[in-house]
Short mmCIF file of C-alpha atoms in Angstrom, two decimals:
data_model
loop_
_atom_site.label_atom_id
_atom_site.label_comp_id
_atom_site.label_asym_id
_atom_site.label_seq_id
_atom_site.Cartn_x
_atom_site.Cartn_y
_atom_site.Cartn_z
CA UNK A 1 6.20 -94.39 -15.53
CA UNK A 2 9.94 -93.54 -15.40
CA UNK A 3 9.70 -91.65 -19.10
CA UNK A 4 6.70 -89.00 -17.50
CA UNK A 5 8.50 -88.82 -14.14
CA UNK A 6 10.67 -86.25 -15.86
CA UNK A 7 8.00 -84.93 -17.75
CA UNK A 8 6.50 -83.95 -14.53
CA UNK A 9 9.24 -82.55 -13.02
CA UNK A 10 9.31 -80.23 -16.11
CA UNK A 11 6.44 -78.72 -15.43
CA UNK A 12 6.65 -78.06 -11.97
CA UNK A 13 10.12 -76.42 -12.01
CA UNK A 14 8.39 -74.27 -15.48
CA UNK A 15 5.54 -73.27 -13.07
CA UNK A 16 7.44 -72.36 -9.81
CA UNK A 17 9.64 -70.14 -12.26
CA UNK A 18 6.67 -68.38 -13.25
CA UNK A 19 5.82 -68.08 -10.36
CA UNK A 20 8.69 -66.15 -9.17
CA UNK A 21 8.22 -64.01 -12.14
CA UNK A 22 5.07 -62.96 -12.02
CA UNK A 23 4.88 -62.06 -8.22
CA UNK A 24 7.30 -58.99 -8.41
CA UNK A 25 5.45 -57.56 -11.16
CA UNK A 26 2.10 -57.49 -9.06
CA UNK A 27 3.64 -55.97 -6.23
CA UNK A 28 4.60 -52.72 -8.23
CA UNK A 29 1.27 -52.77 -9.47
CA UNK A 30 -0.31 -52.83 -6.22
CA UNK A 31 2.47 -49.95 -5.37
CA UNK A 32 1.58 -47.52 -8.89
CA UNK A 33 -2.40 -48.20 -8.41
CA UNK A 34 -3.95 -45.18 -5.97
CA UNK A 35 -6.19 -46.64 -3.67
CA UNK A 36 -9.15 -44.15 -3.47
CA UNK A 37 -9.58 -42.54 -0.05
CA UNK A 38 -13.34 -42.59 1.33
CA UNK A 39 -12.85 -39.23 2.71
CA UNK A 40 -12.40 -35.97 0.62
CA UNK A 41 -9.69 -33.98 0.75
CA UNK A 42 -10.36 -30.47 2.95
CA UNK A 43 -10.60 -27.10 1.09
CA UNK A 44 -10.10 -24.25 2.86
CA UNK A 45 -12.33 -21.31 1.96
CA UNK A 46 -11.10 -18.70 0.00
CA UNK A 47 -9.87 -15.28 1.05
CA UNK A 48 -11.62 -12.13 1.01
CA UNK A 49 -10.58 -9.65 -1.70
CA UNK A 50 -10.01 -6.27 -0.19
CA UNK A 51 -6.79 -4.23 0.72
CA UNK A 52 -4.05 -6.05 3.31
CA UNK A 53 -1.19 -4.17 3.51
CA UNK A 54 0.38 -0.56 2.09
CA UNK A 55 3.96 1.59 2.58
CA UNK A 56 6.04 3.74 1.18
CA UNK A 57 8.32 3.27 -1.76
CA UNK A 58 12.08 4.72 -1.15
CA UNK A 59 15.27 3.81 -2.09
CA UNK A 60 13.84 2.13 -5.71
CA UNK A 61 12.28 -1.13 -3.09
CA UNK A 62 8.91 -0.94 -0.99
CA UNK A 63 9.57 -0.39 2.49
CA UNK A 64 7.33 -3.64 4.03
CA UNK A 65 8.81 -3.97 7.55
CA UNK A 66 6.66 -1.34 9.50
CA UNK A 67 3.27 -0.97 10.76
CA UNK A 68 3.36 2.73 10.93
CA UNK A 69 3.17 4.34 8.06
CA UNK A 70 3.63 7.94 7.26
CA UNK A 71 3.62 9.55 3.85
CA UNK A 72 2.78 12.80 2.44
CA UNK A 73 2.25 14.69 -1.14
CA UNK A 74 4.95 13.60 -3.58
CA UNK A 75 5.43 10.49 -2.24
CA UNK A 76 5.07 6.98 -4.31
CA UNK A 77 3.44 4.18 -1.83
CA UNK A 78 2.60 0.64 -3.06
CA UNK A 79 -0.99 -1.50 -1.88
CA UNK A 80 -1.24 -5.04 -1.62
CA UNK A 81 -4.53 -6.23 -2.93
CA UNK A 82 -5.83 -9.50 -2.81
CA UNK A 83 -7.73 -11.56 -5.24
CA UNK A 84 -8.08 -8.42 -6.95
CA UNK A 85 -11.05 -10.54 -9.85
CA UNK A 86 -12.36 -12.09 -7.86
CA UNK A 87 -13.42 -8.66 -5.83
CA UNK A 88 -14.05 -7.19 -10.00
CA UNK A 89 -16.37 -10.10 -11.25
CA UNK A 90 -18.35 -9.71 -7.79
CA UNK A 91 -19.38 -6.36 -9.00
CA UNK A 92 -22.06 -7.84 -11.52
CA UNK A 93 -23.67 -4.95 -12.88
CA UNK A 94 -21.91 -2.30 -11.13
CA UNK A 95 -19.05 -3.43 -12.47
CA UNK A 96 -17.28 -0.38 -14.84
CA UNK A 97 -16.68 -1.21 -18.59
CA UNK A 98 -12.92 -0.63 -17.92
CA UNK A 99 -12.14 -2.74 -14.84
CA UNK A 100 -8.34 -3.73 -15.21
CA UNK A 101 -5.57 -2.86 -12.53
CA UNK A 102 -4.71 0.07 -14.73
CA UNK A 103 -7.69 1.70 -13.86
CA UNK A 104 -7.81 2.08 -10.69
CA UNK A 105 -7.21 5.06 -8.39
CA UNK A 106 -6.34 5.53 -5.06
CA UNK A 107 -9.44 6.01 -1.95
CA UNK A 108 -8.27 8.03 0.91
CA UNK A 109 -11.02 7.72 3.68
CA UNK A 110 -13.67 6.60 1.08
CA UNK A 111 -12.86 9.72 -0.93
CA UNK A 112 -11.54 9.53 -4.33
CA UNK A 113 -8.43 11.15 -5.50
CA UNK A 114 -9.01 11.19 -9.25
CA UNK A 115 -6.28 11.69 -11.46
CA UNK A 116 -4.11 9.48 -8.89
CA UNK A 117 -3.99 6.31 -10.99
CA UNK A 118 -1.26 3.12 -10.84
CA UNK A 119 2.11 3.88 -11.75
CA UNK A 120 3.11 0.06 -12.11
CA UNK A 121 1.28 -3.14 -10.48
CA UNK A 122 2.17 -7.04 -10.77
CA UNK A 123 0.87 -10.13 -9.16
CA UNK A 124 2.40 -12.87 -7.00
CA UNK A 125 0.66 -16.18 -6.04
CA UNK A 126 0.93 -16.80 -2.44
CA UNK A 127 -0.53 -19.54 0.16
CA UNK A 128 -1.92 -18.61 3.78
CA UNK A 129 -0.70 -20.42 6.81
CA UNK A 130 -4.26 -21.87 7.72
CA UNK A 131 -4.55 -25.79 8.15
CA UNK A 132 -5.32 -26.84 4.56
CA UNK A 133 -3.40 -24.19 2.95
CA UNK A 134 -5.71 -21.73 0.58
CA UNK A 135 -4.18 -20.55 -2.58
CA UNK A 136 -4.47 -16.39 -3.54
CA UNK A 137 -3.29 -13.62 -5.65
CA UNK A 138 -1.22 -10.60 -4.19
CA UNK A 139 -1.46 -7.52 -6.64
CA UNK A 140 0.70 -4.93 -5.99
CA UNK A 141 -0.06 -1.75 -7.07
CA UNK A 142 1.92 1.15 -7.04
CA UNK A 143 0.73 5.00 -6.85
CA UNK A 144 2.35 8.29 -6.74
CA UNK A 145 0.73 10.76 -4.24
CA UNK A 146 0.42 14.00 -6.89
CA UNK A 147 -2.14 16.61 -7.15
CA UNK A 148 -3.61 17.53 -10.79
CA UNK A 149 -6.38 19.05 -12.04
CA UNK A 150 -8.78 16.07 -11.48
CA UNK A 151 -7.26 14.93 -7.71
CA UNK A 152 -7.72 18.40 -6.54
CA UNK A 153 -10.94 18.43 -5.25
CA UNK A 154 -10.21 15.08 -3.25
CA UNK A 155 -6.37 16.52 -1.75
CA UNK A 156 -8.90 19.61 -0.59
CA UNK A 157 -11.24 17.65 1.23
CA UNK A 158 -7.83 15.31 2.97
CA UNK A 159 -5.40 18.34 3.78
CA UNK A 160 -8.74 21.42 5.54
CA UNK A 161 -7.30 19.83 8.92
CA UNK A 162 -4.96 22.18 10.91
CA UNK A 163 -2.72 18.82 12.31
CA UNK A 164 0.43 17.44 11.61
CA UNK A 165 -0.71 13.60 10.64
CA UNK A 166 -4.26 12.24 9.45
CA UNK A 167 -4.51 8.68 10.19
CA UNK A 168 -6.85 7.77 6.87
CA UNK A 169 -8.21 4.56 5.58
CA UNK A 170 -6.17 3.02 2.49
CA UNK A 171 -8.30 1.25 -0.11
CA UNK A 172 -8.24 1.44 -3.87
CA UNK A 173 -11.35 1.14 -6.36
CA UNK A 174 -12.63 2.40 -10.12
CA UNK A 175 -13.62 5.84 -10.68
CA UNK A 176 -17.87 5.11 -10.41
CA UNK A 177 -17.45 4.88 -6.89
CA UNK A 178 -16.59 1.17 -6.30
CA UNK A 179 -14.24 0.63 -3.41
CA UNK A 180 -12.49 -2.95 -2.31
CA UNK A 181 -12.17 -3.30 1.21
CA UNK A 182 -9.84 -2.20 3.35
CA UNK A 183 -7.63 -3.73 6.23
CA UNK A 184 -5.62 -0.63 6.66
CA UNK A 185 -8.39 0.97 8.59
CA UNK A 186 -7.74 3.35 11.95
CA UNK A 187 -10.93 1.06 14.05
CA UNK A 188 -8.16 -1.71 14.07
CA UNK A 189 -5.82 -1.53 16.69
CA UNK A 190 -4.27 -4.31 17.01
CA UNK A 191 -0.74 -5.18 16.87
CA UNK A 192 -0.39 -6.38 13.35
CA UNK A 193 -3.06 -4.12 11.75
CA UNK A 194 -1.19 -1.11 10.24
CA UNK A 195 -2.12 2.28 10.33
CA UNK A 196 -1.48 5.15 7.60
CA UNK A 197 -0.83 8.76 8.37
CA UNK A 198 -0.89 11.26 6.23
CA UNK A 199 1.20 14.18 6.85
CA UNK A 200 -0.73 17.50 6.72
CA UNK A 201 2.11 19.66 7.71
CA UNK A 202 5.44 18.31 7.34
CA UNK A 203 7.39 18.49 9.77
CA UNK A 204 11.12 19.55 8.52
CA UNK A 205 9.39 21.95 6.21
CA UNK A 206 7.43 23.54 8.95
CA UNK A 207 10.29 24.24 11.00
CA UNK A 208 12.70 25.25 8.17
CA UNK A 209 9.95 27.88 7.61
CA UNK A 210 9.33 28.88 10.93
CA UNK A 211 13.20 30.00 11.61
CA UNK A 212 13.34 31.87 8.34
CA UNK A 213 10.35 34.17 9.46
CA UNK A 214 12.12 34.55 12.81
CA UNK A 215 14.79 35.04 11.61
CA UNK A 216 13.59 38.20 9.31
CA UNK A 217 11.54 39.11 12.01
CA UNK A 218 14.57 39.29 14.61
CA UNK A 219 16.76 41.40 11.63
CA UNK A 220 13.44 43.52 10.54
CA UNK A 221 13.43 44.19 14.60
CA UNK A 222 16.95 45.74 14.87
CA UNK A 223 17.12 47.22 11.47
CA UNK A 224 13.77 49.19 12.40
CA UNK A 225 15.58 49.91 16.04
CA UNK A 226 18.95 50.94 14.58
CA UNK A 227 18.29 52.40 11.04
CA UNK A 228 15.57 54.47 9.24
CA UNK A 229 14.27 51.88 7.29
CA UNK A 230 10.97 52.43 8.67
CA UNK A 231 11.54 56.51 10.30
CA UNK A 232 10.06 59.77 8.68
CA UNK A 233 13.52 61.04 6.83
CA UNK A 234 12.05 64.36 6.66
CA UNK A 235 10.40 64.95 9.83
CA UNK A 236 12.74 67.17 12.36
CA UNK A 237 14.86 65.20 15.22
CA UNK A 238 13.48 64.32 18.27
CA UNK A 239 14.78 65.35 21.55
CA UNK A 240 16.79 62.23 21.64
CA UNK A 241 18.51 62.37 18.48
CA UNK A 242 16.01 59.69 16.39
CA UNK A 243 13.51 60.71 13.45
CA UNK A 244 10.02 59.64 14.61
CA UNK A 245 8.77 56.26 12.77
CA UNK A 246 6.65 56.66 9.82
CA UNK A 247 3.00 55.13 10.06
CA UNK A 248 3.49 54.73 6.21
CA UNK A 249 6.79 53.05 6.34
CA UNK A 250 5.50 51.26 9.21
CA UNK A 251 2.05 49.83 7.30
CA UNK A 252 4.16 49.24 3.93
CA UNK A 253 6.35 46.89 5.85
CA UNK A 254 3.96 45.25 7.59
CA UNK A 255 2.22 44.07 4.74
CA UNK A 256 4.80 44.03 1.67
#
């Protein structure tokens, strides 16, 4: 009996030691091991493509701080367009055989400007601030506001209105007809919704013009009161000294 007592002893101090051993290394696998939740997570559904957001491009950066926006011919704006495939691939059949970015032209109150394709574009993954989060794709697209050949017909049919500013509806789509929709529509009014006037008559130009011909007209007025420029040279005085006017002169400066 006193030869095993130590025996014993030997095995319960090996076993304790184990023991100890062996219990830290269960813990971290009960830490590491992902305990499956009964519950799935929440996906939020995903946004609609169309048109959110457009403005002006100056100073070599897009202008994205106002809500107003007023361009005119000449000018370079930029759209935001999102989930711009998902939008192409729910075409199906109507869906053009070239469908890229690079094909698309700008849609001024439905009505296609033709010739008035992207001048750059590029894409940005962003998240909105719903509760779960939904993942989408910004494209930017970038177009310069010219008038060709082809966009004629459509800068006709935007510019027969005597005003200073159009408000229009922004959207983009593919030459066949296919338009995304658009958020930058004049039926929204609220505060965040942005609105897009086009300027018919500018203004700056309008009045630069409009002091020039009163101007001449003013000088035209006192040279014709003061001077010949529009009296018969070879019709006799009148009692008052002056040559009557000429109804020729008169007539060739009215309309040259």
């Amino acid at each position: 009996m006193k030869q095993q007592r130590p025996n014993l002893r030997l095995f319960v101090l090996i076993g304790f030691c184990g023991l100890v051993l062996l219990a830290p290394v269960e813990l971290m696998r009960a830490e590491e091991t992902p305990v499956p939740s009964g519950t799935p997570a929440a996906k939020g559904a995903a946004e609609h493509p169309s048109v959110r957001a457009v403005g002006v491009h100056k100073w070599d950066e897009e202008q994205r701080a106002a809500n107003v926006i007023y361009a005119q011919r000449g000018d370079e704006i930029w759209v935001d367009i999102i989930n711009f495939k998902d939008w192409v691939d729910s075409l199906g059949d109507k869906k053009p055989q070239n469908h890229e970015v690079k094909d698309l032209i700008l849609y001024l109150d439905h009505f296609p400007l033709l010739g008035v394709s992207p001048i750059y574009s590029y894409d940005k993954t962003e998240w909105t601030g719903k509760v779960p989060p939904v993942e989408y794709i910004r494209t930017t697209v970038g177009f310069s506001l010219v008038r060709n050949d082809s966009s004629k017909p459509g800068w006709s049919h935007l510019l027969n209105q005597p005003v200073l500013n159009r408000k229009v509806i922004v959207s983009v789509g593919f030459p066949n007809g296919e338009e995304i929709d658009s958020w930058v529509n004049p039926k929204q009014v609220t505060e965040k919704d942005q609105q897009f006037y086009l300027t018919i008559i500018p203004k700056f130009r309008t009045a630069f013009g409009l002091i020039v011909i009163l101007g001449a007209l003013i000088a035209f007025l006192a040279l014709a009161r003061h001077t010949h420029i529009i009296r018969d040279a070879a019709a006799p005085r009148r009692p008052d000294g002056q040559r009557p006017y000429s109804l020729a002169r008169g007539q060739m400066a009215f309309w040259f």
